[in-house]
Amino acid sequence: GMQSHLQALLSLYKLFCPEQVTITLPGKMKTYFKNSEGPWKAAITAVRQRNQETSPLSQAVFLGTSQPQSRKRKWNAQLVIPASSANTNHLEEDREKNWFYLYNPNESFPVEQLQTFPQLLQNIHRLEFPSQMGSVLTNPLLLHYMNCVKDESIYLRLYYWMGQRLQEECTWCVVDNPYEEEFKSFLETAYKAECFLQEGFSACEEFLYKTLPLWDGICCRSEILRLVSWIPLSSFSDIKPYLFDPLAQLFFTSSIYFKCSVLESLKELLQNWLNCNVIQMDLEISS
């Protein structure tokens, strides 16, 4: 019979292939499927208005979100390490008695007191990561710790935090974003952390795959192409529709400078892949 969900499915077929559905459907019915063209139409409208310098839109276009996130908070581009909640009350006392942490194996060492590499070596098994994982990106000592201690929970926390931040602040997916310079700085910070760790972040990889089809090739160009150079190695068929196809469309319609920038980024991507492959082969041979 004509159940509501079947009617919704037939109406979707009739929208794209009207000649295939000959029956009459009711004009009003419950919406079961979102309009797949919504994000594209909103993105096109945003580009037109930006080029014509008309009044800005107030809607977000990040992969189907209809409303922008609240802008009450301000960017913290410095990503300063906060005091850990477990040690906040006794922070001043702990600073005066740093030696206590060096000899007591049962106490965690607060990261806000981590200043030198010897401190890291002496307390590497007693570190407690801060509640704000973003502060890790600007701290070389904590990045060293991430490299030494392969703790999956650390990478997961950083993955969720970075993914949310990239989605909320992407300047070409959130219309009328007043924080373009801060977003550029954040992308640069993520790139420097990837260079330090010699591997790309999965959150950055997903962000590129989702947003490159919407990218105009201009906004944050150098930062985006740098992140492209650290995409993890995978099969060509997996990354072609998400990486190479969007870049190819921009490549053939852009200036010589953009073409050279893309080629330089892909050259660095190949070098990173080769380096990772050599390291992996060395590890297998040594084992």
Short mmCIF file of C-alpha atoms in Angstrom, two decimals:
data_model
loop_
_atom_site.label_atom_id
_atom_site.label_comp_id
_atom_site.label_asym_id
_atom_site.label_seq_id
_atom_site.Cartn_x
_atom_site.Cartn_y
_atom_site.Cartn_z
CA GLY A 1 0.00 0.00 0.00
CA MET A 2 0.86 3.69 -0.11
CA GLN A 3 2.74 3.93 3.15
CA SER A 4 4.27 7.28 4.08
CA HIS A 5 7.93 6.22 3.82
CA LEU A 6 7.29 4.61 0.40
CA GLN A 7 5.61 7.80 -0.80
CA ALA A 8 8.65 9.79 0.35
CA LEU A 9 10.97 7.44 -1.55
CA LEU A 10 8.86 7.67 -4.71
CA SER A 11 8.76 11.46 -4.43
CA LEU A 12 12.56 11.47 -4.31
CA TYR A 13 12.70 9.32 -7.46
CA LYS A 14 10.19 11.62 -9.14
CA LEU A 15 12.31 14.65 -8.28
CA PHE A 16 15.34 13.34 -10.21
CA CYS A 17 13.65 11.05 -12.80
CA PRO A 18 10.05 12.24 -13.24
CA GLU A 19 9.54 10.08 -16.33
CA GLN A 20 10.06 6.93 -14.23
CA VAL A 21 7.25 7.66 -11.74
CA THR A 22 3.84 7.87 -13.38
CA ILE A 23 1.57 7.66 -10.35
CA THR A 24 0.14 10.72 -8.64
CA LEU A 25 1.64 11.54 -5.26
CA PRO A 26 0.11 13.76 -2.56
CA GLY A 27 1.41 17.31 -2.50
CA LYS A 28 2.00 17.42 1.24
CA MET A 29 3.87 14.65 3.01
CA LYS A 30 6.45 14.25 5.73
CA THR A 31 10.03 14.94 4.63
CA TYR A 32 12.19 11.85 4.99
CA PHE A 33 15.23 12.92 2.95
CA LYS A 34 17.23 16.10 3.08
CA ASN A 35 17.79 17.99 -0.17
CA SER A 36 21.23 16.88 -1.33
CA GLU A 37 21.69 20.06 -3.38
CA GLY A 38 21.26 22.35 -0.37
CA PRO A 39 24.94 22.73 0.60
CA TRP A 40 25.99 23.27 -3.02
CA LYS A 41 23.34 25.94 -3.63
CA ALA A 42 24.30 27.72 -0.43
CA ALA A 43 28.01 27.55 -1.33
CA ILE A 44 27.36 28.93 -4.83
CA THR A 45 25.26 31.75 -3.41
CA ALA A 46 27.98 32.57 -0.90
CA VAL A 47 30.64 32.77 -3.62
CA ARG A 48 28.41 34.99 -5.78
CA GLN A 49 27.70 37.37 -2.95
CA ARG A 50 31.37 37.47 -1.95
CA ASN A 51 32.43 38.29 -5.51
CA GLN A 52 29.70 40.91 -5.92
CA GLU A 53 30.43 42.42 -2.48
CA THR A 54 26.78 42.39 -1.48
CA SER A 55 25.31 41.84 1.94
CA PRO A 56 26.76 38.72 3.58
CA LEU A 57 24.72 35.64 4.27
CA SER A 58 23.96 34.55 7.79
CA GLN A 59 23.74 30.82 7.15
CA ALA A 60 26.43 28.18 7.42
CA VAL A 61 27.12 25.93 4.46
CA PHE A 62 29.37 23.30 6.00
CA LEU A 63 28.08 20.07 4.50
CA GLY A 64 24.42 20.66 5.24
CA THR A 65 24.41 22.65 8.47
CA SER A 66 21.81 25.37 8.16
CA GLN A 67 22.76 27.58 11.08
CA PRO A 68 26.22 28.85 12.11
CA GLN A 69 27.68 28.00 15.47
CA SER A 70 27.51 30.51 18.28
CA ARG A 71 30.23 33.18 18.06
CA LYS A 72 30.22 34.16 21.71
CA ARG A 73 33.62 32.60 22.32
CA LYS A 74 36.80 34.24 21.05
CA TRP A 75 39.65 32.46 19.33
CA ASN A 76 42.58 31.40 21.45
CA ALA A 77 45.26 31.38 18.78
CA GLN A 78 48.06 30.95 21.34
CA LEU A 79 46.75 27.56 22.56
CA VAL A 80 48.28 28.04 26.00
CA ILE A 81 48.45 25.01 28.28
CA PRO A 82 45.92 25.45 31.10
CA ALA A 83 46.51 24.28 34.64
CA SER A 84 45.27 20.71 35.03
CA SER A 85 42.10 20.54 37.12
CA ALA A 86 43.54 17.93 39.46
CA ASN A 87 46.39 20.18 40.55
CA THR A 88 44.91 23.68 40.35
CA ASN A 89 44.34 24.14 44.07
CA HIS A 90 47.91 23.30 44.99
CA LEU A 91 49.67 24.74 41.96
CA GLU A 92 51.69 27.36 43.86
CA GLU A 93 52.78 24.85 46.49
CA ASP A 94 53.83 22.40 43.78
CA ARG A 95 55.94 25.01 42.04
CA GLU A 96 57.89 25.55 45.22
CA LYS A 97 58.37 21.82 45.70
CA ASN A 98 59.24 20.63 42.18
CA TRP A 99 61.68 18.13 43.59
CA PHE A 100 58.75 16.23 45.08
CA TYR A 101 57.60 15.08 41.63
CA LEU A 102 61.09 13.95 40.65
CA TYR A 103 61.24 11.35 43.42
CA ASN A 104 57.65 10.35 44.12
CA PRO A 105 56.57 7.78 41.49
CA ASN A 106 52.96 7.73 42.69
CA GLU A 107 52.14 11.36 41.85
CA SER A 108 51.31 12.65 38.36
CA PHE A 109 53.47 15.43 37.00
CA PRO A 110 51.45 18.52 35.90
CA VAL A 111 52.25 19.47 32.30
CA GLU A 112 52.14 23.21 33.04
CA GLN A 113 55.37 22.71 34.99
CA LEU A 114 57.10 20.81 32.19
CA GLN A 115 59.82 23.17 30.96
CA THR A 116 62.89 21.12 29.95
CA PHE A 117 63.70 17.91 28.14
CA PRO A 118 65.36 16.33 31.24
CA GLN A 119 62.09 16.91 33.09
CA LEU A 120 60.28 15.05 30.34
CA LEU A 121 62.67 12.09 30.59
CA GLN A 122 62.42 11.91 34.38
CA ASN A 123 58.62 12.12 34.46
CA ILE A 124 57.60 10.54 31.16
CA HIS A 125 55.50 7.83 32.84
CA ARG A 126 53.73 10.24 35.19
CA LEU A 127 52.56 13.00 32.84
CA GLU A 128 48.93 14.04 32.86
CA PHE A 129 47.75 15.65 29.63
CA PRO A 130 45.82 18.93 29.88
CA SER A 131 42.06 19.05 29.45
CA GLN A 132 42.47 21.31 26.39
CA MET A 133 44.25 19.09 23.87
CA GLY A 134 44.86 22.01 21.52
CA SER A 135 47.70 23.18 23.73
CA VAL A 136 49.66 20.06 22.78
CA LEU A 137 50.12 21.34 19.22
CA THR A 138 52.36 24.22 20.33
CA ASN A 139 54.40 22.34 22.93
CA PRO A 140 57.45 20.48 21.54
CA LEU A 141 57.92 18.52 24.75
CA LEU A 142 54.39 17.12 24.65
CA LEU A 143 54.81 16.33 20.95
CA HIS A 144 57.95 14.40 21.88
CA TYR A 145 55.86 12.55 24.45
CA MET A 146 53.23 11.69 21.81
CA ASN A 147 55.98 10.23 19.63
CA CYS A 148 57.43 8.13 22.45
CA VAL A 149 54.26 6.92 24.14
CA LYS A 150 51.84 5.56 21.55
CA ASP A 151 48.70 6.12 23.60
CA GLU A 152 45.61 5.75 21.41
CA SER A 153 43.49 7.85 23.77
CA ILE A 154 45.74 10.88 23.21
CA TYR A 155 45.32 10.69 19.44
CA LEU A 156 41.57 10.16 19.79
CA ARG A 157 41.17 13.21 22.02
CA LEU A 158 43.21 15.32 19.60
CA TYR A 159 41.26 13.89 16.64
CA TYR A 160 37.85 14.86 18.07
CA TRP A 161 39.03 18.30 19.19
CA MET A 162 40.72 19.18 15.90
CA GLY A 163 37.85 17.84 13.82
CA GLN A 164 35.32 19.99 15.64
CA ARG A 165 37.50 23.09 15.47
CA LEU A 166 38.24 22.70 11.75
CA GLN A 167 34.55 22.21 10.98
CA GLU A 168 33.38 25.22 12.97
CA GLU A 169 36.01 27.68 11.76
CA CYS A 170 36.54 26.79 8.08
CA THR A 171 36.36 30.18 6.37
CA TRP A 172 34.91 28.97 3.06
CA CYS A 173 32.30 26.70 4.67
CA VAL A 174 31.03 29.17 7.28
CA VAL A 175 29.78 32.29 5.55
CA ASP A 176 30.73 35.71 6.93
CA ASN A 177 33.46 34.31 9.15
CA PRO A 178 35.37 37.19 10.83
CA TYR A 179 38.21 34.94 12.02
CA GLU A 180 40.05 34.21 8.76
CA GLU A 181 43.49 35.20 10.05
CA GLU A 182 43.03 33.13 13.20
CA PHE A 183 41.98 30.16 11.07
CA LYS A 184 45.09 30.57 8.92
CA SER A 185 47.22 30.62 12.05
CA PHE A 186 45.52 27.46 13.32
CA LEU A 187 46.15 25.62 10.03
CA GLU A 188 49.80 26.70 10.18
CA THR A 189 50.07 25.40 13.75
CA ALA A 190 48.60 22.04 12.72
CA TYR A 191 51.05 21.83 9.79
CA LYS A 192 54.07 22.55 12.02
CA ALA A 193 52.93 19.86 14.46
CA GLU A 194 52.64 17.38 11.58
CA CYS A 195 56.17 18.24 10.44
CA PHE A 196 57.41 17.70 14.00
CA LEU A 197 55.68 14.32 14.32
CA GLN A 198 56.53 13.38 10.72
CA GLU A 199 52.96 12.19 10.15
CA GLY A 200 49.65 13.75 9.28
CA PHE A 201 46.65 14.08 11.58
CA SER A 202 43.61 12.03 10.61
CA ALA A 203 41.38 15.00 11.51
CA CYS A 204 43.22 17.16 8.95
CA GLU A 205 42.90 14.41 6.34
CA GLU A 206 39.13 14.16 6.82
CA PHE A 207 38.82 17.94 6.81
CA LEU A 208 40.60 18.16 3.44
CA TYR A 209 38.52 15.39 1.88
CA LYS A 210 35.28 17.07 2.98
CA THR A 211 36.11 20.66 2.08
CA LEU A 212 38.35 20.53 -1.01
CA PRO A 213 35.28 20.16 -3.30
CA LEU A 214 34.00 23.46 -1.86
CA TRP A 215 37.38 25.24 -1.86
CA ASP A 216 37.93 28.15 -4.27
CA GLY A 217 41.71 27.67 -4.40
CA ILE A 218 42.34 31.14 -2.97
CA CYS A 219 41.39 31.19 0.70
CA CYS A 220 44.25 29.90 2.92
CA ARG A 221 45.98 28.54 -0.20
CA SER A 222 49.46 27.97 1.18
CA GLU A 223 48.18 26.49 4.45
CA ILE A 224 45.82 24.07 2.69
CA LEU A 225 48.43 22.85 0.21
CA ARG A 226 50.88 22.30 3.06
CA LEU A 227 48.36 20.11 4.84
CA VAL A 228 47.85 18.18 1.59
CA SER A 229 51.53 17.19 1.66
CA TRP A 230 50.97 15.18 4.88
CA ILE A 231 47.98 13.06 3.83
CA PRO A 232 48.71 9.43 4.85
CA LEU A 233 49.57 6.89 2.19
CA SER A 234 46.60 4.96 0.77
CA SER A 235 45.48 3.49 -2.53
CA PHE A 236 45.00 5.78 -5.50
CA SER A 237 41.37 4.73 -5.97
CA ASP A 238 40.59 5.75 -2.37
CA ILE A 239 41.99 9.29 -2.52
CA LYS A 240 41.37 10.16 -6.19
CA PRO A 241 37.74 11.35 -5.83
CA TYR A 242 38.47 13.26 -2.61
CA LEU A 243 41.89 14.76 -3.33
CA PHE A 244 43.03 14.63 -6.94
CA ASP A 245 39.70 15.32 -8.67
CA PRO A 246 38.97 18.59 -6.76
CA LEU A 247 42.59 19.73 -7.20
CA ALA A 248 42.47 18.89 -10.92
CA GLN A 249 39.39 21.08 -11.45
CA LEU A 250 41.17 24.01 -9.79
CA PHE A 251 44.47 23.19 -11.52
CA PHE A 252 43.11 23.49 -15.06
CA THR A 253 41.26 26.74 -14.40
CA SER A 254 43.81 28.64 -12.28
CA SER A 255 46.95 30.67 -12.74
CA ILE A 256 50.48 29.40 -13.34
CA TYR A 257 51.36 30.25 -9.73
CA PHE A 258 48.57 28.00 -8.43
CA LYS A 259 49.63 25.20 -10.78
CA CYS A 260 53.21 25.40 -9.50
CA SER A 261 51.98 25.46 -5.89
CA VAL A 262 49.92 22.30 -6.42
CA LEU A 263 52.84 20.51 -8.09
CA GLU A 264 55.15 21.51 -5.24
CA SER A 265 52.64 20.21 -2.67
CA LEU A 266 52.24 16.89 -4.50
CA LYS A 267 56.02 16.56 -4.76
CA GLU A 268 56.32 16.98 -0.98
CA LEU A 269 53.45 14.50 -0.54
CA LEU A 270 55.38 11.91 -2.58
CA GLN A 271 58.57 12.58 -0.59
CA ASN A 272 56.71 12.09 2.69
CA TRP A 273 55.19 8.84 1.42
CA LEU A 274 58.63 7.57 0.37
CA ASN A 275 60.17 8.50 3.72
CA CYS A 276 57.39 6.73 5.64
CA ASN A 277 57.76 3.66 3.43
CA VAL A 278 61.54 3.54 3.97
CA ILE A 279 61.10 3.84 7.74
CA GLN A 280 58.53 1.04 7.72
CA MET A 281 60.86 -1.20 5.68
CA ASP A 282 63.73 -0.50 8.07
CA LEU A 283 61.56 -1.46 11.04
CA GLU A 284 60.51 -4.72 9.36
CA ILE A 285 64.11 -5.60 8.49
CA SER A 286 65.37 -4.85 12.01
CA SER A 287 62.59 -6.93 13.56
#
